[in-house]
Amino acid sequence: MNNIIVYCETNGNSVAEVSLELLTKARSLSGQLKVQVEAVIIGNDLKGLEDQLYAHGASIVHKAEDSRLEFYQTLPHTSIVVEIFRKEEPQICLFGATPVGRDLAPRIASSLKCGLTADCTSLEIGDHYEKKTDTTFKDLLYQIRPAFGGNIVATIINPGTRPQLATVREGVMKREETNPVVKGKIKNWNVSEIAKKDDFVIEIIERQIEEKRVNIKGSQIIVAGGYGVGSKENFNLLFQLADVLGAEVGGTRAAVDAGYIDHDRQIGQTGVTVRPKLYIACGISGQIQHRAGMMESSMIISINTDASAPINSIADYVIVGNFSEIVPKMIKYYKKNSK
Amino acid sequence: MKALKIIVLAKQVPDTRNVGKDAMKADGTVNRAALEAIFNPEDLNALEQALRIKDMVPGSTVTLLTMGPGRAAEVIREGMYRGADNGYLLTDRKFAGSDTLATSYAIATAVSKMEYDIVVAGRQAIDGDTAQVGPQAAEKLGIPQVTYVEEVEKVDAKGLVIKRRLDNGMERVKAPLPVLITVHSSAPDCRPRIAKNVMKFKHARTLTELQDATEDYSQMINNRPYLKINEWSVADIGADEEALGLSGSPTKVKKIENVVFKANEAMVIQANDKEIESLIVELIENHTIG
Ligand SMILES: Cc1cc2nc3c(=O)[nH]c(=O)nc-3n(C[C@H](O)[C@H](O)[C@H](O)COP(=O)(O)OP(=O)(O)OC[C@H]3O[C@@H](n4cnc5c(N)ncnc54)[C@H](O)[C@@H]3O)c2cc1C
Ligand SMILES: Nc1ncnc2c1ncn2[C@@H]1O[C@H](COP(=O)(O)O)[C@@H](O)[C@H]1O
């Protein structure tokens, strides 16, 4: 009762990375609250997926399987999740801030008349004192998110409604397996009893989903380029450096908008959030919205012609100069000194 | 086929994309006055989709609905310049402080007073970036939703064929009417103002604006009723006050912080061969690379 529930997404035959990140976070919150973590998983054939959920800390897995649920659909998923929340009465529920999570969570929140915070980048547990009513609310979920184009960070709470609902950005929480893995139990929900016929009025005619081609989120080293790189051809130099270092290439929105690099490599508030071991920023000024997606990198090297570029204030190493002269030198000396 | 009634939800927002230094007050709160108020960008994409449906089904009407302070009537005029037929401004002090749940309640209550077949919203507003109001309004209206719409490809008596933009792909769905769609920024840009419409609607006003005006517009509005922008209060839509504003908003802002990054002492490396080589050697030795 009053546990934390994570709505888990699947892609094909595995659980989505963001859902496992959320289970990991839920586990640490549940430790503070002395409750358990549960997972909800909905689809057609979910055989075996519970093992991944147990491994990340779920002690109960709510499963809803139905042949009509091969692909995500708003209405049946809303009905199922609302039913589970009504019966189980969780205190906190988390969703990935993905196209699915951001389509589903508001519909659920409206149905339950509960507060929902979008796109959180951090979650904490804390108290809140309300002066007007002289009441202290204990152990609330602090839902922390950037707002106003990233210029402010707001802490949002839902003192009066349960569950407390939040969607959380991909990549901002770390995923870790439990050790040892404790096997939980499965609770099956009967879809035909919960979902109404009207829940299936939207018909999916066609779906084309590409495998994610790049995985900058998972890369330990990132070579990123900004508008200062100047052209698509110049980005080749960054790809060469990435190649010798075993890194991935990322970019700023300005570089993406200029057509220097593909959209799926954009890092920042409206792109991916990364936390690599090493981040090499070439020709990047380091506006707030870009830093929001990379400032947790363990080490940052900035290469910029402008010694006072804002990115330099969060960098560990600053090389003042033209990237087109510096990057080839880095390649050369890496080749010379490695192995 | 029969003409359709289309409602576009549009919001006036501060332009957070061009935030200058004076946009933040010393206490860390946002100085809204320093930011230009604009038509929320994705709501313009939404308006364009609505106008395209109107082009496809002759006789259809496009009505804008916006909730905000008096000056949000600007959004309605702008929409009419681009081809919308008329608009409603939901304005009342009692709406102030509404979070997405209370906002969607107000909007859904207003929409249910109107006739509609399709409600078109933007995916998200750039002041909060929540993307919640569309789906929440759909839930309150009890109609299905289709989010991240890139194109309404077909309209017929059975409903809409819609192409949706997903993270790494697309989906094509068939939706019955009535339905609420939210339009993604990858959808076509909105058509520009039409000179004829600017001439026709430039004097369109809400009653409140008329009261404040120095010239006497009332005569003109009486003669040309299409110049009246409808204004609705909480009482006009018969909404429950408790479900609006701060009391109707389960989410509360506990704290707001200006984003300041702690500067750490960076090590400055000269761009010469010697220093670059020694940096690379250091990174190899401490296993950062290699
Ligand atoms: C709501 C919102 C969301 C946003 N989301 C994102 C986001 O997710 N990600 C993102 O990146 N941005 C985002 N932005 C945009 C962001 O504000 C900046 O505009 C963008 O990050 C700037 O990119 P840049 O550093 O590449 O370009 P610029 O700011 O133009 O900087 C170019 C830099 O290159 C340097 N330079 C030039 N020539 C050379 C050379 N030859 N060698 C070395 N250095 C050189 C210059 O000194 C300068 O510092 C967002 C903005 C808004 C309003
Ligand atoms: N005050 C408002 N008036 C009219 N439409 C709104 C309002 N707030 C939100 N919307 C609609 O809901 C969409 C999503 O807004 P948001 O949930 O704030 O990101 C917007 O793009 C608008 O279409």
XYZ file of C-alpha atoms in Angstrom, chain A residues 11 17-18 21 170-171 175 210-223 239 242 246-251 262-267 272-276, chain B residues 168:
41
model
C 10.428 -1.608 -26.987
C 15.990 2.221 -20.738
C 14.177 5.195 -19.199
C 16.338 4.420 -14.831
C 15.379 10.237 -20.178
C 18.982 9.924 -19.180
C 20.278 2.911 -14.007
C 13.528 3.208 -37.042
C 15.998 1.586 -34.752
C 17.817 4.346 -32.934
C 20.842 4.807 -35.131
C 22.980 6.662 -32.684
C 23.348 6.083 -29.022
C 25.079 9.140 -27.684
C 23.430 8.633 -24.308
C 25.286 5.402 -23.797
C 28.666 6.671 -24.915
C 31.475 7.211 -22.393
C 33.174 9.819 -24.530
C 31.411 12.492 -26.551
C 32.924 14.850 -29.069
C 33.880 12.293 -36.508
C 35.449 10.352 -32.257
C 35.780 5.274 -29.633
C 33.442 8.187 -28.997
C 30.125 9.429 -30.356
C 29.534 12.819 -31.940
C 26.922 15.222 -30.597
C 25.935 18.779 -31.368
C 21.500 15.278 -37.521
C 18.758 16.134 -35.080
C 19.082 12.861 -33.159
C 22.521 13.974 -32.008
C 21.317 17.177 -30.339
C 22.375 17.542 -26.746
C 19.369 14.307 -25.103
C 20.876 14.545 -21.657
C 24.295 12.940 -21.405
C 26.718 12.275 -18.588
C 29.839 10.808 -20.188
C 12.249 7.959 -34.110
